[in-house]
CSV table of C-alpha atoms and ligand atoms in Angstrom, one decimal:
chain,number,residue,atom,x,y,z
A,1,UNK,CA,-0.2,0.0,0.2
A,2,UNK,CA,2.9,2.3,0.7
A,3,UNK,CA,4.8,3.6,-2.3
A,4,UNK,CA,8.4,4.5,-1.9
A,5,UNK,CA,9.4,2.0,0.8
A,6,UNK,CA,12.8,1.6,-0.2
A,7,UNK,CA,13.7,5.0,1.3
A,8,UNK,CA,13.5,3.2,4.7
A,9,UNK,CA,15.2,0.0,5.1
A,10,UNK,CA,12.9,-2.7,6.7
A,11,UNK,CA,14.1,-4.5,9.8
A,12,UNK,CA,15.2,-7.9,8.8
A,13,UNK,CA,13.3,-10.9,9.8
A,14,UNK,CA,12.5,-10.6,13.5
A,15,UNK,CA,12.0,-13.6,16.0
A,16,UNK,CA,9.8,-13.2,18.7
A,17,UNK,CA,12.7,-12.9,20.9
A,18,UNK,CA,14.2,-10.3,18.8
A,19,UNK,CA,11.1,-8.1,19.1
A,20,UNK,CA,11.2,-8.4,22.8
A,21,UNK,CA,14.7,-7.3,22.7
A,22,UNK,CA,14.1,-4.3,20.1
A,23,UNK,CA,11.3,-3.4,22.5
A,24,UNK,CA,13.3,-3.6,25.5
A,25,UNK,CA,15.9,-1.4,23.9
A,26,UNK,CA,13.7,1.2,22.3
A,27,UNK,CA,12.0,1.6,25.9
A,28,UNK,CA,16.0,2.2,27.1
A,29,UNK,CA,16.5,5.1,24.6
A,30,UNK,CA,15.4,8.1,25.2
A,31,UNK,CA,12.6,9.2,22.1
A,32,UNK,CA,13.1,12.0,20.2
A,33,UNK,CA,10.5,13.8,18.2
A,34,UNK,CA,10.4,13.7,14.8
A,35,UNK,CA,8.9,17.2,14.5
A,36,UNK,CA,11.1,19.4,17.2
A,37,UNK,CA,13.6,17.0,18.1
A,38,UNK,CA,13.1,17.4,21.6
A,39,UNK,CA,13.3,14.1,24.0
A,40,UNK,CA,10.4,12.3,25.4
A,41,UNK,CA,8.0,11.4,22.9
A,42,UNK,CA,8.5,10.0,19.3
A,43,UNK,CA,5.7,12.6,18.1
A,44,UNK,CA,4.8,15.2,20.9
A,45,UNK,CA,0.8,15.9,20.8
A,46,UNK,CA,1.2,19.6,20.3
A,47,UNK,CA,3.7,18.7,17.3
A,48,UNK,CA,1.0,17.2,15.1
A,49,UNK,CA,0.2,20.9,14.1
A,50,UNK,CA,3.3,20.3,11.8
A,51,UNK,CA,1.9,17.2,9.9
A,52,UNK,CA,-0.1,18.2,6.6
A,53,UNK,CA,-3.6,18.3,7.4
A,54,UNK,CA,-6.1,16.4,4.9
A,55,UNK,CA,-7.7,19.8,5.0
A,56,UNK,CA,-9.8,21.4,2.0
A,57,UNK,CA,-13.4,20.4,0.6
A,58,UNK,CA,-13.4,16.5,0.5
A,59,UNK,CA,-16.2,13.9,-0.5
A,60,UNK,CA,-18.4,13.4,2.5
A,61,UNK,CA,-17.9,9.4,2.0
A,62,UNK,CA,-14.7,8.5,0.5
A,63,UNK,CA,-12.7,11.6,1.4
A,64,UNK,CA,-11.4,12.2,-2.1
A,65,UNK,CA,-9.9,15.7,-2.1
A,66,UNK,CA,-11.2,18.9,-3.9
A,67,UNK,CA,-14.9,17.4,-4.0
A,68,UNK,CA,-18.1,19.5,-2.3
A,69,UNK,CA,-20.5,17.1,-1.3
A,70,UNK,CA,-19.9,13.8,-2.6
A,71,UNK,CA,-18.1,12.8,-5.4
A,72,UNK,CA,-19.2,11.2,-8.7
A,73,UNK,CA,-18.1,7.6,-7.8
A,74,UNK,CA,-19.8,7.7,-4.5
A,75,UNK,CA,-23.0,9.5,-5.7
A,76,UNK,CA,-23.6,6.7,-8.3
A,77,UNK,CA,-23.4,4.0,-6.1
A,78,UNK,CA,-22.2,1.4,-8.6
A,79,UNK,CA,-20.3,-1.2,-8.3
A,80,UNK,CA,-17.4,0.9,-7.9
A,81,UNK,CA,-18.6,2.8,-5.2
A,82,UNK,CA,-17.1,1.8,-1.6
A,83,UNK,CA,-18.8,-0.7,0.3
A,84,UNK,CA,-18.3,1.4,3.9
A,85,UNK,CA,-20.2,4.4,4.8
A,86,UNK,CA,-17.6,7.0,5.2
A,87,UNK,CA,-14.0,7.3,5.4
A,88,UNK,CA,-11.9,9.8,7.4
A,89,UNK,CA,-8.1,10.4,7.7
A,90,UNK,CA,-6.6,13.4,9.5
A,91,UNK,CA,-3.4,13.7,7.3
A,92,UNK,CA,-2.2,13.5,3.8
A,93,UNK,CA,0.3,10.7,3.4
A,94,UNK,CA,3.2,13.0,2.6
A,95,UNK,CA,6.1,14.8,4.6
A,96,UNK,CA,6.2,14.3,8.2
A,97,UNK,CA,3.1,12.4,8.1
A,98,UNK,CA,4.5,10.1,5.5
A,99,UNK,CA,8.0,9.5,7.5
A,100,UNK,CA,6.0,8.7,11.1
A,101,UNK,CA,4.1,5.9,9.1
A,102,UNK,CA,7.0,4.4,7.2
A,103,UNK,CA,9.3,4.6,10.4
A,104,UNK,CA,6.0,2.8,12.2
A,105,UNK,CA,5.7,0.0,9.7
A,106,UNK,CA,8.9,-0.3,8.4
A,107,UNK,CA,11.4,0.3,11.4
A,108,UNK,CA,8.6,-0.7,14.3
A,109,UNK,CA,8.6,2.8,15.8
A,110,UNK,CA,5.1,1.9,17.0
A,111,UNK,CA,4.8,4.8,19.5
A,112,UNK,CA,4.2,7.2,16.3
A,113,UNK,CA,1.0,5.5,16.1
A,114,UNK,CA,-0.6,6.7,19.2
A,115,UNK,CA,-0.6,10.3,18.7
A,116,UNK,CA,-1.7,9.4,15.1
A,117,UNK,CA,-4.4,7.3,16.5
A,118,UNK,CA,-5.7,9.8,18.3
A,119,UNK,CA,-5.7,12.7,15.9
A,120,UNK,CA,-7.9,10.4,13.5
A,121,UNK,CA,-10.4,9.3,16.3
A,122,UNK,CA,-11.0,13.3,16.6
A,123,UNK,CA,-12.5,12.8,13.4
A,124,UNK,CA,-14.9,10.6,14.4
A,125,UNK,CA,-18.6,12.2,14.0
A,126,UNK,CA,-21.1,11.7,17.1
A,127,UNK,CA,-23.5,9.8,14.9
A,128,UNK,CA,-21.0,6.7,14.0
A,129,UNK,CA,-21.5,5.5,17.2
A,130,UNK,CA,-19.5,2.2,16.7
A,131,UNK,CA,-19.8,-0.7,18.8
A,132,UNK,CA,-16.5,-2.4,18.1
A,133,UNK,CA,-13.2,-0.8,16.7
A,134,UNK,CA,-11.2,-3.4,13.9
A,135,UNK,CA,-7.9,-3.1,12.7
A,136,UNK,CA,-7.4,-4.2,9.0
A,137,UNK,CA,-5.5,-7.7,9.8
A,138,UNK,CA,-2.2,-8.7,8.0
A,139,UNK,CA,-1.8,-12.1,6.7
A,140,UNK,CA,-0.7,-14.1,9.4
A,141,UNK,CA,2.9,-14.7,7.5
A,142,UNK,CA,3.5,-10.8,7.3
A,143,UNK,CA,2.5,-10.1,10.8
A,144,UNK,CA,5.3,-13.0,11.9
A,145,UNK,CA,7.7,-11.4,9.7
A,146,UNK,CA,7.0,-8.0,11.1
A,147,UNK,CA,6.4,-8.9,14.7
A,148,UNK,CA,3.4,-6.4,14.8
A,149,UNK,CA,0.6,-5.1,12.9
A,150,UNK,CA,0.7,-1.3,12.6
A,151,UNK,CA,-3.0,-0.8,11.8
A,152,UNK,CA,-3.7,-2.6,15.3
A,153,UNK,CA,-1.5,-0.3,17.2
A,154,UNK,CA,-3.3,2.6,15.7
A,155,UNK,CA,-6.9,0.9,16.4
A,156,UNK,CA,-6.0,0.5,19.9
A,157,UNK,CA,-5.5,4.3,20.3
A,158,UNK,CA,-8.5,5.0,18.5
A,159,UNK,CA,-10.3,2.4,20.6
A,160,UNK,CA,-9.0,4.0,23.7
A,161,UNK,CA,-10.1,7.4,23.0
A,162,UNK,CA,-13.9,6.3,21.6
A,163,UNK,CA,-14.3,4.2,24.5
A,164,UNK,CA,-15.2,1.5,22.6
A,165,UNK,CA,-13.8,-2.4,22.6
A,166,UNK,CA,-10.9,-3.2,20.2
A,167,UNK,CA,-12.2,-6.5,18.8
A,168,UNK,CA,-9.3,-8.9,17.3
A,169,UNK,CA,-10.1,-12.1,15.2
A,170,UNK,CA,-13.1,-10.7,13.8
A,171,UNK,CA,-11.8,-10.1,10.2
A,172,UNK,CA,-8.8,-12.0,9.2
A,173,UNK,CA,-7.0,-12.3,5.9
A,174,UNK,CA,-8.4,-15.4,4.0
A,175,UNK,CA,-5.6,-15.9,1.9
A,176,UNK,CA,-2.1,-14.2,1.4
A,177,UNK,CA,-2.4,-11.2,-1.1
A,178,UNK,CA,0.3,-9.2,-2.8
A,179,UNK,CA,1.5,-6.2,-1.4
A,180,UNK,CA,-0.8,-3.4,-2.6
A,181,UNK,CA,2.2,-1.1,-3.3
A,182,UNK,CA,3.2,-3.2,-6.4
A,183,UNK,CA,-0.3,-2.5,-8.3
A,184,UNK,CA,-2.3,-0.3,-9.8
A,185,UNK,CA,-5.9,0.7,-8.8
A,186,UNK,CA,-7.7,-2.0,-11.0
A,187,UNK,CA,-4.9,-4.8,-9.8
A,188,UNK,CA,-5.8,-3.6,-6.2
A,189,UNK,CA,-9.5,-4.1,-6.5
A,190,UNK,CA,-9.0,-8.0,-7.9
A,191,UNK,CA,-5.9,-8.4,-5.6
A,192,UNK,CA,-8.2,-8.1,-2.8
A,193,UNK,CA,-11.5,-9.5,-3.8
A,194,UNK,CA,-12.3,-12.3,-1.2
A,195,UNK,CA,-9.0,-11.5,0.9
A,196,UNK,CA,-11.2,-11.0,4.1
A,197,UNK,CA,-13.4,-13.2,5.9
A,198,UNK,CA,-15.4,-12.5,9.2
A,199,UNK,CA,-15.4,-14.8,12.1
A,200,UNK,CA,-18.8,-15.3,13.7
A,201,UNK,CA,-21.2,-12.6,13.7
A,202,UNK,CA,-20.0,-9.2,13.7
A,203,UNK,CA,-22.0,-6.2,15.6
A,204,UNK,CA,-24.1,-3.9,13.4
A,205,UNK,CA,-22.0,-0.8,13.7
A,206,UNK,CA,-18.1,-1.5,13.0
A,207,UNK,CA,-15.5,1.1,12.9
A,208,UNK,CA,-12.4,-0.3,10.7
A,209,UNK,CA,-8.9,1.3,11.1
A,210,UNK,CA,-5.9,1.0,8.8
A,211,UNK,CA,-2.7,3.0,8.9
A,212,UNK,CA,-2.8,4.8,5.2
A,213,UNK,CA,-5.2,4.5,2.5
A,214,UNK,CA,-5.0,5.4,-1.2
A,215,UNK,CA,-8.1,4.5,-2.9
A,216,UNK,CA,-9.9,2.9,-0.2
A,217,UNK,CA,-9.8,-0.2,-1.5
A,218,UNK,CA,-8.6,-2.1,1.3
A,219,UNK,CA,-11.2,-0.5,3.7
A,220,UNK,CA,-13.8,-1.2,1.1
A,221,UNK,CA,-13.1,-5.0,0.7
A,222,UNK,CA,-12.9,-5.4,4.9
A,223,UNK,CA,-16.4,-3.4,4.8
A,224,UNK,CA,-17.9,-5.8,2.0
A,225,UNK,CA,-17.0,-8.8,3.9
A,226,UNK,CA,-18.6,-7.2,7.2
A,227,UNK,CA,-21.6,-6.3,5.6
A,228,UNK,CA,-22.0,-9.8,3.8
A,229,UNK,CA,-21.6,-10.9,7.5
A,230,UNK,CA,-24.7,-8.8,8.6
A,231,UNK,CA,-22.9,-5.6,9.8
A,232,UNK,CA,-25.4,-2.6,8.6
A,233,UNK,CA,-23.0,0.3,9.1
A,234,UNK,CA,-19.1,0.4,8.6
A,235,UNK,CA,-17.1,3.6,9.1
A,236,UNK,CA,-13.3,3.6,8.6
A,237,UNK,CA,-10.5,5.5,9.6
A,238,UNK,CA,-6.9,5.8,8.4
A,239,UNK,CA,-4.1,8.0,9.9
A,240,UNK,CA,-3.3,9.3,6.5
A,241,UNK,CA,-4.7,9.2,2.9
A,242,UNK,CA,-2.6,9.3,-0.1
A,243,UNK,CA,-4.3,12.0,-2.2
B,301,LIG,ZN1,8.0,17.3,19.3
B,302,LIG,ZN1,-16.3,9.9,-2.6
């Protein structure tokens, strides 16, 4: 899903013991804010103002920029319209927001995801009223390799702010899919078809969280799986949108 990942070298495959060691080491090192350079946090809440806001007029449903009201794709409601009711993201995937999310994903700086998740939660309108927060799951193999799911770290912060339970295991990857970053929009859609499955009976109103979204196709596929399983309202949040 993220382009330009070559800028940041991925950490090599980490065993569980290695993850624990990395976490212990990270805990010992003083954290330095990526915005102001002061120590004490990887990203101060007050420094979030330096990140590029996803502001200006946007589609009320899919959050596409430069749209007043609802974009044509969402208004037509055809097969190309997203399966979710709405998407919101506080930041554009560029500059410091991009850096923070790439560091979280590829270098394991998950501390960035707390403040980013809280910024995303602040965009949730009162009328969404989700009963559960769900993170877009990684494939089991990819989560084992990485040692964590960055979307889940963000979702945990969102759930805390909203006072809504974070539900693990409700949605899972049905099969391993190719990384979305390698694919164009049409191929992304096909790549994800049937990629998610819902385990058990989901609540009626669910909030799905991902770290970054481009076309919203991943969030839409999760929403489609939830709807097929009986959820009536699916709302979605990403920390940043690649406009
Ligand atoms: Zn700072
Ligand atoms: Zn739209």
